[in-house]
PDB file of C-alpha atoms in Angstrom:
ATOM      1  CA  UNK A   1      13.846 -50.652  12.096  1.00 49.00           C
ATOM      2  CA  UNK A   2      10.856 -52.971  11.383  1.00 46.00           C
ATOM      3  CA  UNK A   3       8.134 -51.871   8.948  1.00 43.00           C
ATOM      4  CA  UNK A   4       5.540 -51.782  11.773  1.00 45.00           C
ATOM      5  CA  UNK A   5       7.795 -49.631  13.989  1.00 40.00           C
ATOM      6  CA  UNK A   6       8.459 -47.235  11.122  1.00 43.00           C
ATOM      7  CA  UNK A   7       4.719 -46.797  10.548  1.00 36.00           C
ATOM      8  CA  UNK A   8       4.206 -46.063  14.263  1.00 41.00           C
ATOM      9  CA  UNK A   9       6.925 -43.396  14.191  1.00 37.00           C
ATOM     10  CA  UNK A  10       5.365 -41.664  11.156  1.00 35.00           C
ATOM     11  CA  UNK A  11       1.909 -41.695  12.776  1.00 35.00           C
ATOM     12  CA  UNK A  12       3.300 -40.303  16.037  1.00 34.00           C
ATOM     13  CA  UNK A  13       5.097 -37.438  14.238  1.00 37.00           C
ATOM     14  CA  UNK A  14       1.934 -36.624  12.315  1.00 38.00           C
ATOM     15  CA  UNK A  15      -0.085 -36.460  15.549  1.00 35.00           C
ATOM     16  CA  UNK A  16       2.491 -34.176  17.192  1.00 34.00           C
ATOM     17  CA  UNK A  17       2.556 -31.846  14.186  1.00 38.00           C
ATOM     18  CA  UNK A  18      -1.245 -31.747  14.015  1.00 38.00           C
ATOM     19  CA  UNK A  19      -1.482 -30.989  17.735  1.00 36.00           C
ATOM     20  CA  UNK A  20       0.993 -28.140  17.421  1.00 36.00           C
ATOM     21  CA  UNK A  21      -0.948 -26.710  14.479  1.00 35.00           C
ATOM     22  CA  UNK A  22      -4.203 -26.964  16.440  1.00 35.00           C
ATOM     23  CA  UNK A  23      -2.695 -25.147  19.431  1.00 34.00           C
ATOM     24  CA  UNK A  24      -1.372 -22.407  17.145  1.00 32.00           C
ATOM     25  CA  UNK A  25      -4.769 -22.087  15.451  1.00 33.00           C
ATOM     26  CA  UNK A  26      -6.597 -21.815  18.788  1.00 33.00           C
ATOM     27  CA  UNK A  27      -4.117 -19.234  20.057  1.00 36.00           C
ATOM     28  CA  UNK A  28      -4.652 -17.182  16.897  1.00 34.00           C
ATOM     29  CA  UNK A  29      -8.432 -17.454  17.309  1.00 35.00           C
ATOM     30  CA  UNK A  30      -8.152 -16.242  20.911  1.00 38.00           C
ATOM     31  CA  UNK A  31      -6.027 -13.306  19.769  1.00 32.00           C
ATOM     32  CA  UNK A  32      -8.533 -12.385  17.047  1.00 33.00           C
ATOM     33  CA  UNK A  33     -11.399 -12.616  19.530  1.00 34.00           C
ATOM     34  CA  UNK A  34      -9.564 -10.204  21.834  1.00 34.00           C
ATOM     35  CA  UNK A  35      -9.033  -7.844  18.887  1.00 28.00           C
ATOM     36  CA  UNK A  36     -12.725  -7.846  17.990  1.00 28.00           C
ATOM     37  CA  UNK A  37     -13.736  -7.226  21.594  1.00 32.00           C
ATOM     38  CA  UNK A  38     -11.328  -4.278  21.671  1.00 32.00           C
ATOM     39  CA  UNK A  39     -13.141  -2.683  18.730  1.00 31.00           C
ATOM     40  CA  UNK A  40     -10.759  -3.077  15.801  1.00 30.00           C
ATOM     41  CA  UNK A  41     -12.357  -1.662  12.661  1.00 32.00           C
ATOM     42  CA  UNK A  42     -10.497  -3.731  10.082  1.00 32.00           C
ATOM     43  CA  UNK A  43      -9.696  -7.370   9.497  1.00 33.00           C
ATOM     44  CA  UNK A  44      -7.082  -8.447  12.013  1.00 32.00           C
ATOM     45  CA  UNK A  45      -3.927 -10.253  11.014  1.00 39.00           C
ATOM     46  CA  UNK A  46      -1.882 -12.211  13.563  1.00 42.00           C
ATOM     47  CA  UNK A  47       0.158  -9.813  15.684  1.00 45.00           C
ATOM     48  CA  UNK A  48       3.567 -10.187  17.215  1.00 44.00           C
ATOM     49  CA  UNK A  49       3.278 -12.311  20.391  1.00 47.00           C
ATOM     50  CA  UNK A  50       3.121 -10.236  23.578  1.00 48.00           C
ATOM     51  CA  UNK A  51       6.287 -11.816  24.926  1.00 55.00           C
ATOM     52  CA  UNK A  52       8.223 -10.268  22.015  1.00 86.00           C
ATOM     53  CA  UNK A  53       7.356  -6.721  23.074  1.00 94.00           C
ATOM     54  CA  UNK A  54       9.666  -4.783  25.363  1.00 96.00           C
ATOM     55  CA  UNK A  55       8.463  -1.816  27.413  1.00 97.00           C
ATOM     56  CA  UNK A  56      11.016   0.918  27.990  1.00 98.00           C
ATOM     57  CA  UNK A  57      10.711   4.001  30.203  1.00 98.00           C
ATOM     58  CA  UNK A  58      11.891   7.389  28.951  1.00 97.00           C
ATOM     59  CA  UNK A  59      11.808  10.918  30.342  1.00 96.00           C
ATOM     60  CA  UNK A  60      11.092  14.524  29.245  1.00 94.00           C
ATOM     61  CA  UNK A  61       8.211  13.791  29.097  1.00 96.00           C
ATOM     62  CA  UNK A  62       7.771  10.671  31.230  1.00 98.00           C
ATOM     63  CA  UNK A  63       6.583   7.988  28.841  1.00 98.00           C
ATOM     64  CA  UNK A  64       6.726   4.333  27.886  1.00 98.00           C
ATOM     65  CA  UNK A  65       7.776   3.147  24.446  1.00 98.00           C
ATOM     66  CA  UNK A  66       6.976  -0.314  23.157  1.00 98.00           C
ATOM     67  CA  UNK A  67       9.639  -2.034  21.064  1.00 97.00           C
ATOM     68  CA  UNK A  68       9.313  -5.180  18.995  1.00 95.00           C
ATOM     69  CA  UNK A  69      11.833  -8.026  18.833  1.00 93.00           C
ATOM     70  CA  UNK A  70      14.010  -5.955  16.465  1.00 94.00           C
ATOM     71  CA  UNK A  71      14.116  -2.998  18.839  1.00 96.00           C
ATOM     72  CA  UNK A  72      11.849  -0.875  16.621  1.00 96.00           C
ATOM     73  CA  UNK A  73       9.386   1.395  18.452  1.00 97.00           C
ATOM     74  CA  UNK A  74       5.813   0.371  17.663  1.00 97.00           C
ATOM     75  CA  UNK A  75       3.946   2.550  20.175  1.00 98.00           C
ATOM     76  CA  UNK A  76       4.448   5.454  22.567  1.00 98.00           C
ATOM     77  CA  UNK A  77       2.369   6.125  25.690  1.00 98.00           C
ATOM     78  CA  UNK A  78       2.831   9.320  27.743  1.00 98.00           C
ATOM     79  CA  UNK A  79       2.147   9.478  31.477  1.00 98.00           C
ATOM     80  CA  UNK A  80      -1.135  11.265  32.206  1.00 98.00           C
ATOM     81  CA  UNK A  81      -2.241  11.294  28.564  1.00 98.00           C
ATOM     82  CA  UNK A  82      -4.714   9.190  26.622  1.00 98.00           C
ATOM     83  CA  UNK A  83      -3.221   9.895  23.206  1.00 98.00           C
ATOM     84  CA  UNK A  84      -0.964   7.089  22.035  1.00 98.00           C
ATOM     85  CA  UNK A  85       1.102   7.086  18.850  1.00 98.00           C
ATOM     86  CA  UNK A  86       1.173   3.801  16.955  1.00 98.00           C
ATOM     87  CA  UNK A  87       3.776   3.424  14.200  1.00 98.00           C
ATOM     88  CA  UNK A  88       2.170   1.986  11.087  1.00 97.00           C
ATOM     89  CA  UNK A  89       2.042   2.455   7.309  1.00 97.00           C
ATOM     90  CA  UNK A  90       3.275   5.859   6.161  1.00 98.00           C
ATOM     91  CA  UNK A  91       0.629   8.377   5.030  1.00 98.00           C
ATOM     92  CA  UNK A  92       0.865  11.794   3.392  1.00 98.00           C
ATOM     93  CA  UNK A  93      -1.505  14.592   4.398  1.00 98.00           C
ATOM     94  CA  UNK A  94      -1.963  17.607   2.156  1.00 95.00           C
ATOM     95  CA  UNK A  95      -4.446  20.275   1.095  1.00 92.00           C
ATOM     96  CA  UNK A  96      -3.290  21.404  -2.371  1.00 91.00           C
ATOM     97  CA  UNK A  97      -6.121  23.909  -2.838  1.00 87.00           C
ATOM     98  CA  UNK A  98      -4.689  25.939   0.065  1.00 87.00           C
ATOM     99  CA  UNK A  99      -0.976  25.239   0.251  1.00 90.00           C
ATOM    100  CA  UNK A 100       1.844  23.096  -1.089  1.00 92.00           C
ATOM    101  CA  UNK A 101       2.570  21.766   2.414  1.00 93.00           C
ATOM    102  CA  UNK A 102       2.781  17.987   2.654  1.00 96.00           C
ATOM    103  CA  UNK A 103       3.283  16.039   5.871  1.00 97.00           C
ATOM    104  CA  UNK A 104       4.324  12.408   5.526  1.00 98.00           C
ATOM    105  CA  UNK A 105       4.253  10.389   8.732  1.00 98.00           C
ATOM    106  CA  UNK A 106       4.076   6.777   9.979  1.00 98.00           C
ATOM    107  CA  UNK A 107       2.214   7.967  13.106  1.00 98.00           C
ATOM    108  CA  UNK A 108      -1.344   6.841  13.835  1.00 98.00           C
ATOM    109  CA  UNK A 109      -2.838   8.659  16.830  1.00 98.00           C
ATOM    110  CA  UNK A 110      -5.467   6.913  18.945  1.00 98.00           C
ATOM    111  CA  UNK A 111      -7.059   7.344  22.374  1.00 98.00           C
ATOM    112  CA  UNK A 112      -6.450   4.757  25.080  1.00 98.00           C
ATOM    113  CA  UNK A 113      -9.297   3.730  27.417  1.00 97.00           C
ATOM    114  CA  UNK A 114      -7.632   5.540  30.320  1.00 97.00           C
ATOM    115  CA  UNK A 115      -4.648   7.826  30.975  1.00 98.00           C
ATOM    116  CA  UNK A 116      -1.263   6.128  30.881  1.00 98.00           C
ATOM    117  CA  UNK A 117       0.946   5.688  33.931  1.00 98.00           C
ATOM    118  CA  UNK A 118       4.185   3.916  34.786  1.00 97.00           C
ATOM    119  CA  UNK A 119       3.721   0.104  34.778  1.00 97.00           C
ATOM    120  CA  UNK A 120       0.381   0.368  32.939  1.00 98.00           C
ATOM    121  CA  UNK A 121       1.656  -2.339  30.601  1.00 97.00           C
ATOM    122  CA  UNK A 122       0.420  -4.784  33.236  1.00 97.00           C
ATOM    123  CA  UNK A 123      -3.164  -3.486  33.038  1.00 97.00           C
ATOM    124  CA  UNK A 124      -5.734  -5.941  31.672  1.00 97.00           C
ATOM    125  CA  UNK A 125      -6.844  -3.602  28.873  1.00 97.00           C
ATOM    126  CA  UNK A 126      -3.392  -2.906  27.417  1.00 97.00           C
ATOM    127  CA  UNK A 127      -2.568  -5.947  25.273  1.00 96.00           C
ATOM    128  CA  UNK A 128      -5.976  -6.396  23.600  1.00 96.00           C
ATOM    129  CA  UNK A 129      -6.070  -2.658  22.926  1.00 97.00           C
ATOM    130  CA  UNK A 130      -2.492  -2.565  21.635  1.00 97.00           C
ATOM    131  CA  UNK A 131      -2.974  -5.526  19.279  1.00 95.00           C
ATOM    132  CA  UNK A 132      -6.138  -3.941  17.879  1.00 96.00           C
ATOM    133  CA  UNK A 133      -4.503  -0.517  17.502  1.00 97.00           C
ATOM    134  CA  UNK A 134      -1.485  -1.928  15.665  1.00 96.00           C
ATOM    135  CA  UNK A 135      -3.738  -3.697  13.156  1.00 96.00           C
ATOM    136  CA  UNK A 136      -6.400  -0.977  12.849  1.00 97.00           C
ATOM    137  CA  UNK A 137      -6.427   1.026   9.601  1.00 97.00           C
ATOM    138  CA  UNK A 138      -9.653   2.876  10.378  1.00 97.00           C
ATOM    139  CA  UNK A 139      -9.736   6.654  10.826  1.00 98.00           C
ATOM    140  CA  UNK A 140      -7.441   7.896  13.597  1.00 98.00           C
ATOM    141  CA  UNK A 141      -7.129  11.420  15.031  1.00 98.00           C
ATOM    142  CA  UNK A 142      -4.997  12.652  12.120  1.00 98.00           C
ATOM    143  CA  UNK A 143      -7.320  11.246   9.465  1.00 98.00           C
ATOM    144  CA  UNK A 144     -10.338  12.772  11.205  1.00 98.00           C
ATOM    145  CA  UNK A 145      -8.599  16.161  11.502  1.00 98.00           C
ATOM    146  CA  UNK A 146      -8.025  16.170   7.727  1.00 98.00           C
ATOM    147  CA  UNK A 147     -11.736  15.578   7.045  1.00 98.00           C
ATOM    148  CA  UNK A 148     -12.537  19.276   7.617  1.00 98.00           C
ATOM    149  CA  UNK A 149     -10.006  20.788   5.217  1.00 97.00           C
ATOM    150  CA  UNK A 150     -11.008  22.876   2.225  1.00 95.00           C
ATOM    151  CA  UNK A 151     -12.750  20.651  -0.305  1.00 95.00           C
ATOM    152  CA  UNK A 152     -13.122  17.679   2.060  1.00 97.00           C
ATOM    153  CA  UNK A 153     -16.034  15.397   1.197  1.00 97.00           C
ATOM    154  CA  UNK A 154     -19.195  15.587   3.284  1.00 97.00           C
ATOM    155  CA  UNK A 155     -20.750  12.655   5.107  1.00 98.00           C
ATOM    156  CA  UNK A 156     -23.904  12.275   7.190  1.00 98.00           C
ATOM    157  CA  UNK A 157     -24.850   9.801   9.894  1.00 97.00           C
ATOM    158  CA  UNK A 158     -28.005   7.712  10.310  1.00 97.00           C
ATOM    159  CA  UNK A 159     -29.847  10.785  11.647  1.00 96.00           C
ATOM    160  CA  UNK A 160     -28.890  12.855   8.586  1.00 97.00           C
ATOM    161  CA  UNK A 161     -26.472  14.962  10.639  1.00 98.00           C
ATOM    162  CA  UNK A 162     -23.476  16.144   8.623  1.00 98.00           C
ATOM    163  CA  UNK A 163     -20.552  15.182  10.835  1.00 98.00           C
ATOM    164  CA  UNK A 164     -17.655  15.783   8.427  1.00 98.00           C
ATOM    165  CA  UNK A 165     -16.782  17.852   5.406  1.00 98.00           C
ATOM    166  CA  UNK A 166     -15.220  21.193   4.419  1.00 98.00           C
ATOM    167  CA  UNK A 167     -15.543  23.546   7.420  1.00 98.00           C
ATOM    168  CA  UNK A 168     -15.482  27.321   7.111  1.00 98.00           C
ATOM    169  CA  UNK A 169     -14.174  29.622   9.820  1.00 98.00           C
ATOM    170  CA  UNK A 170     -16.590  31.072  12.365  1.00 98.00           C
ATOM    171  CA  UNK A 171     -17.008  31.597  16.088  1.00 97.00           C
ATOM    172  CA  UNK A 172     -18.490  28.145  16.341  1.00 98.00           C
ATOM    173  CA  UNK A 173     -18.178  25.025  18.456  1.00 98.00           C
ATOM    174  CA  UNK A 174     -18.541  21.451  17.217  1.00 98.00           C
ATOM    175  CA  UNK A 175     -22.292  21.426  17.962  1.00 98.00           C
ATOM    176  CA  UNK A 176     -22.758  24.590  15.877  1.00 98.00           C
ATOM    177  CA  UNK A 177     -21.004  22.902  12.947  1.00 98.00           C
ATOM    178  CA  UNK A 178     -23.308  19.897  13.371  1.00 98.00           C
ATOM    179  CA  UNK A 179     -26.428  21.983  13.873  1.00 98.00           C
ATOM    180  CA  UNK A 180     -27.546  19.917  16.870  1.00 98.00           C
ATOM    181  CA  UNK A 181     -28.548  20.601  20.459  1.00 97.00           C
ATOM    182  CA  UNK A 182     -25.965  19.128  22.826  1.00 97.00           C
ATOM    183  CA  UNK A 183     -26.300  18.125  26.479  1.00 95.00           C
ATOM    184  CA  UNK A 184     -23.015  18.235  28.370  1.00 94.00           C
ATOM    185  CA  UNK A 185     -22.520  15.900  31.367  1.00 88.00           C
ATOM    186  CA  UNK A 186     -22.723  18.014  34.501  1.00 77.00           C
ATOM    187  CA  UNK A 187     -23.598  21.089  32.472  1.00 74.00           C
ATOM    188  CA  UNK A 188     -26.362  22.792  30.506  1.00 88.00           C
ATOM    189  CA  UNK A 189     -27.937  21.877  27.201  1.00 93.00           C
ATOM    190  CA  UNK A 190     -26.611  24.075  24.396  1.00 95.00           C
ATOM    191  CA  UNK A 191     -28.567  24.970  21.291  1.00 97.00           C
ATOM    192  CA  UNK A 192     -26.576  25.524  18.096  1.00 98.00           C
ATOM    193  CA  UNK A 193     -26.043  28.998  16.674  1.00 96.00           C
ATOM    194  CA  UNK A 194     -27.768  29.130  13.271  1.00 95.00           C
ATOM    195  CA  UNK A 195     -24.948  31.120  11.685  1.00 97.00           C
ATOM    196  CA  UNK A 196     -22.402  28.630  13.002  1.00 98.00           C
ATOM    197  CA  UNK A 197     -23.641  25.694  10.915  1.00 98.00           C
ATOM    198  CA  UNK A 198     -20.691  24.196   9.039  1.00 98.00           C
ATOM    199  CA  UNK A 199     -18.204  26.471  10.822  1.00 98.00           C
ATOM    200  CA  UNK A 200     -15.471  25.873  13.393  1.00 98.00           C
ATOM    201  CA  UNK A 201     -13.134  28.154  15.346  1.00 98.00           C
ATOM    202  CA  UNK A 202      -9.757  26.849  16.622  1.00 98.00           C
ATOM    203  CA  UNK A 203     -11.083  25.382  19.894  1.00 98.00           C
ATOM    204  CA  UNK A 204     -14.275  24.146  18.237  1.00 98.00           C
ATOM    205  CA  UNK A 205     -12.167  22.321  15.668  1.00 98.00           C
ATOM    206  CA  UNK A 206     -10.117  20.547  18.366  1.00 98.00           C
ATOM    207  CA  UNK A 207     -13.314  19.673  20.241  1.00 98.00           C
ATOM    208  CA  UNK A 208     -14.816  18.279  17.044  1.00 98.00           C
ATOM    209  CA  UNK A 209     -11.809  16.078  16.300  1.00 98.00           C
ATOM    210  CA  UNK A 210     -10.883  14.902  19.787  1.00 98.00           C
ATOM    211  CA  UNK A 211     -14.253  15.201  21.488  1.00 98.00           C
ATOM    212  CA  UNK A 212     -17.186  14.520  19.194  1.00 98.00           C
ATOM    213  CA  UNK A 213     -15.296  12.217  16.813  1.00 98.00           C
ATOM    214  CA  UNK A 214     -12.671  10.518  19.009  1.00 98.00           C
ATOM    215  CA  UNK A 215     -14.645  10.430  22.265  1.00 97.00           C
ATOM    216  CA  UNK A 216     -12.537  12.579  24.597  1.00 98.00           C
ATOM    217  CA  UNK A 217     -14.735  14.174  27.320  1.00 96.00           C
ATOM    218  CA  UNK A 218     -15.928  17.731  26.709  1.00 97.00           C
ATOM    219  CA  UNK A 219     -16.756  20.498  29.152  1.00 95.00           C
ATOM    220  CA  UNK A 220     -19.702  22.751  28.581  1.00 94.00           C
ATOM    221  CA  UNK A 221     -19.009  26.280  27.313  1.00 92.00           C
ATOM    222  CA  UNK A 222     -19.655  27.484  30.869  1.00 89.00           C
ATOM    223  CA  UNK A 223     -16.846  25.278  32.159  1.00 89.00           C
ATOM    224  CA  UNK A 224     -19.004  22.637  33.826  1.00 86.00           C
ATOM    225  CA  UNK A 225     -17.891  19.023  33.746  1.00 86.00           C
ATOM    226  CA  UNK A 226     -14.512  17.570  32.854  1.00 89.00           C
ATOM    227  CA  UNK A 227     -12.489  17.262  29.672  1.00 94.00           C
ATOM    228  CA  UNK A 228     -11.628  19.697  26.897  1.00 97.00           C
ATOM    229  CA  UNK A 229     -12.845  23.233  27.660  1.00 97.00           C
ATOM    230  CA  UNK A 230     -14.235  25.715  25.153  1.00 97.00           C
ATOM    231  CA  UNK A 231     -11.320  28.133  24.641  1.00 98.00           C
ATOM    232  CA  UNK A 232      -7.662  27.747  23.596  1.00 98.00           C
ATOM    233  CA  UNK A 233      -6.467  29.437  26.805  1.00 97.00           C
ATOM    234  CA  UNK A 234      -8.490  27.040  28.967  1.00 97.00           C
ATOM    235  CA  UNK A 235      -7.184  24.072  26.977  1.00 98.00           C
ATOM    236  CA  UNK A 236      -3.605  25.225  27.584  1.00 97.00           C
ATOM    237  CA  UNK A 237      -4.323  25.240  31.323  1.00 96.00           C
ATOM    238  CA  UNK A 238      -6.089  21.868  31.245  1.00 96.00           C
ATOM    239  CA  UNK A 239      -5.737  19.829  34.430  1.00 93.00           C
ATOM    240  CA  UNK A 240      -5.359  16.594  32.474  1.00 95.00           C
ATOM    241  CA  UNK A 241      -2.892  15.126  30.030  1.00 97.00           C
ATOM    242  CA  UNK A 242       0.783  16.038  30.028  1.00 98.00           C
ATOM    243  CA  UNK A 243       2.631  19.298  29.509  1.00 97.00           C
ATOM    244  CA  UNK A 244       5.228  18.755  26.767  1.00 97.00           C
ATOM    245  CA  UNK A 245       8.482  20.735  26.409  1.00 94.00           C
ATOM    246  CA  UNK A 246       8.117  23.341  23.650  1.00 90.00           C
ATOM    247  CA  UNK A 247      10.883  21.699  21.676  1.00 88.00           C
ATOM    248  CA  UNK A 248      10.560  20.221  18.198  1.00 85.00           C
ATOM    249  CA  UNK A 249      12.237  17.005  19.330  1.00 89.00           C
ATOM    250  CA  UNK A 250       9.659  16.504  22.099  1.00 95.00           C
ATOM    251  CA  UNK A 251       6.553  17.028  19.946  1.00 96.00           C
ATOM    252  CA  UNK A 252       4.684  14.101  18.472  1.00 97.00           C
ATOM    253  CA  UNK A 253       1.708  13.989  16.081  1.00 98.00           C
ATOM    254  CA  UNK A 254      -1.588  14.629  17.835  1.00 98.00           C
ATOM    255  CA  UNK A 255      -0.167  17.108  20.357  1.00 98.00           C
ATOM    256  CA  UNK A 256      -2.130  20.308  20.950  1.00 98.00           C
ATOM    257  CA  UNK A 257       0.050  23.328  20.181  1.00 97.00           C
ATOM    258  CA  UNK A 258      -0.863  26.724  21.620  1.00 97.00           C
ATOM    259  CA  UNK A 259       0.315  29.945  19.995  1.00 94.00           C
ATOM    260  CA  UNK A 260       0.615  33.513  21.210  1.00 92.00           C
ATOM    261  CA  UNK A 261       0.809  36.827  19.405  1.00 89.00           C
ATOM    262  CA  UNK A 262       2.135  38.862  22.334  1.00 87.00           C
ATOM    263  CA  UNK A 263       4.311  36.247  24.028  1.00 86.00           C
ATOM    264  CA  UNK A 264       1.993  35.894  27.019  1.00 92.00           C
ATOM    265  CA  UNK A 265      -1.621  35.174  26.143  1.00 95.00           C
ATOM    266  CA  UNK A 266      -2.766  32.060  24.290  1.00 96.00           C
ATOM    267  CA  UNK A 267      -4.501  33.112  21.088  1.00 94.00           C
ATOM    268  CA  UNK A 268      -5.092  29.890  19.193  1.00 96.00           C
ATOM    269  CA  UNK A 269      -4.723  26.116  19.272  1.00 97.00           C
ATOM    270  CA  UNK A 270      -3.908  23.546  16.613  1.00 97.00           C
ATOM    271  CA  UNK A 271      -3.189  19.828  16.191  1.00 98.00           C
ATOM    272  CA  UNK A 272       0.451  19.019  15.459  1.00 97.00           C
ATOM    273  CA  UNK A 273       0.991  16.706  12.472  1.00 97.00           C
ATOM    274  CA  UNK A 274       4.774  16.485  12.079  1.00 96.00           C
ATOM    275  CA  UNK A 275       7.419  17.772   9.690  1.00 94.00           C
ATOM    276  CA  UNK A 276       6.655  18.839   6.142  1.00 95.00           C
ATOM    277  CA  UNK A 277       8.649  17.985   3.016  1.00 95.00           C
ATOM    278  CA  UNK A 278      11.156  20.713   3.951  1.00 92.00           C
ATOM    279  CA  UNK A 279      11.605  19.563   7.543  1.00 92.00           C
ATOM    280  CA  UNK A 280       9.460  22.317   9.059  1.00 92.00           C
ATOM    281  CA  UNK A 281       6.953  21.508  11.844  1.00 93.00           C
ATOM    282  CA  UNK A 282       3.317  21.850  10.800  1.00 95.00           C
ATOM    283  CA  UNK A 283      -0.060  21.797  12.503  1.00 96.00           C
ATOM    284  CA  UNK A 284      -3.721  22.063  11.510  1.00 97.00           C
ATOM    285  CA  UNK A 285      -5.864  24.855  12.921  1.00 97.00           C
ATOM    286  CA  UNK A 286      -9.073  26.626  11.928  1.00 97.00           C
ATOM    287  CA  UNK A 287      -8.195  30.242  11.185  1.00 94.00           C
ATOM    288  CA  UNK A 288      -9.926  33.275   9.718  1.00 95.00           C
ATOM    289  CA  UNK A 289      -7.290  33.961   7.081  1.00 91.00           C
ATOM    290  CA  UNK A 290      -7.712  30.486   5.591  1.00 93.00           C
ATOM    291  CA  UNK A 291     -11.488  30.414   6.216  1.00 96.00           C
ATOM    292  CA  UNK A 292     -11.370  27.164   8.132  1.00 97.00           C
ATOM    293  CA  UNK A 293      -9.003  24.326   9.025  1.00 97.00           C
ATOM    294  CA  UNK A 294      -5.727  24.419   7.103  1.00 96.00           C
ATOM    295  CA  UNK A 295      -2.061  23.630   7.536  1.00 94.00           C
ATOM    296  CA  UNK A 296      -0.061  26.370   9.206  1.00 86.00           C
ATOM    297  CA  UNK A 297       1.637  28.626   6.677  1.00 76.00           C
ATOM    298  CA  UNK A 298       4.124  29.875   9.250  1.00 68.00           C
ATOM    299  CA  UNK A 299       6.682  27.842  11.180  1.00 65.00           C
ATOM    300  CA  UNK A 300       5.977  26.776  14.748  1.00 74.00           C
ATOM    301  CA  UNK A 301       9.285  27.987  16.082  1.00 72.00           C
ATOM    302  CA  UNK A 302       9.496  31.325  14.233  1.00 62.00           C
ATOM    303  CA  UNK A 303      12.111  29.982  11.855  1.00 54.00           C
ATOM    304  CA  UNK A 304      13.134  33.248  10.213  1.00 49.00           C
ATOM    305  CA  UNK A 305       9.597  34.683  10.343  1.00 55.00           C
ATOM    306  CA  UNK A 306       9.179  37.176  13.171  1.00 57.00           C
ATOM    307  CA  UNK A 307       5.616  37.958  12.128  1.00 62.00           C
ATOM    308  CA  UNK A 308       4.439  34.415  12.826  1.00 67.00           C
ATOM    309  CA  UNK A 309       2.799  33.686  16.183  1.00 79.00           C
ATOM    310  CA  UNK A 310       5.167  32.156  18.697  1.00 89.00           C
ATOM    311  CA  UNK A 311       4.727  28.721  20.239  1.00 92.00           C
ATOM    312  CA  UNK A 312       3.361  29.269  23.748  1.00 94.00           C
ATOM    313  CA  UNK A 313       3.038  25.719  25.057  1.00 96.00           C
ATOM    314  CA  UNK A 314       2.221  22.117  24.136  1.00 97.00           C
ATOM    315  CA  UNK A 315      -0.150  19.642  25.771  1.00 98.00           C
ATOM    316  CA  UNK A 316      -0.630  15.950  25.082  1.00 98.00           C
ATOM    317  CA  UNK A 317      -4.165  15.053  26.151  1.00 98.00           C
TER     318      UNK A 317
END
């Protein structure tokens, strides 16, 4: 090969390599732009290309799981529900001032823009949302739920409204805890109860976490509008989301669990977190005996404790 020809070959290879790098850089920029538009709250790192994801349909309940190129599940979407579970870094939730219960889970629970349905992986919102959710390390439903436990730090917003921090038990909705007047879409304007400031009952706690903090629609206390109603019994009968088999294998973090004392009537509601260090299912609920949100001290499925409330039903909203 002549010296001139050799130089031409080197230049050509350099141009090809530079072009490939430029294309890769632009593709990464486009991906990051999509992440930012989807509202990611942390710095985004390049995600697995969409073509590497495989969407698989499962039943009981009807749902779609997303697997990466290794076959590992990275996300789960349930038909009719907006709660999606994203598998990410493992976290441990605990409240040592109340109990020795610890729940360690890789689940990150977030709300999708709209309820899931079969073939929704082809919707325009899915991939930007999924990429952002996989990379996001900001507060999810579980992290928010833990921000009302005994001893939790307080925080206020730009209007000096305390929106998080140790909540005591009381017959109080989220707006009572906040101490603000709230106008419900399609319903009345509710003034807060003075003695409810800083307090939450079981339904008020769920409405605080999923409604006020996560953005799920809320019905007025009179039942007007759509979304999460005011009482545990009404939540159990919600005409949205998905009814989940009352089986420990079917539950996933973020599910609403409804308990009964007499086997018929719904008495309370909590947010399922997962299995504790002893393999027992645990949930967070605001109860009188613990004076606010705390991990359940009884087992969900009456495992050797007949005095514990029984699991009535489960709903994934």
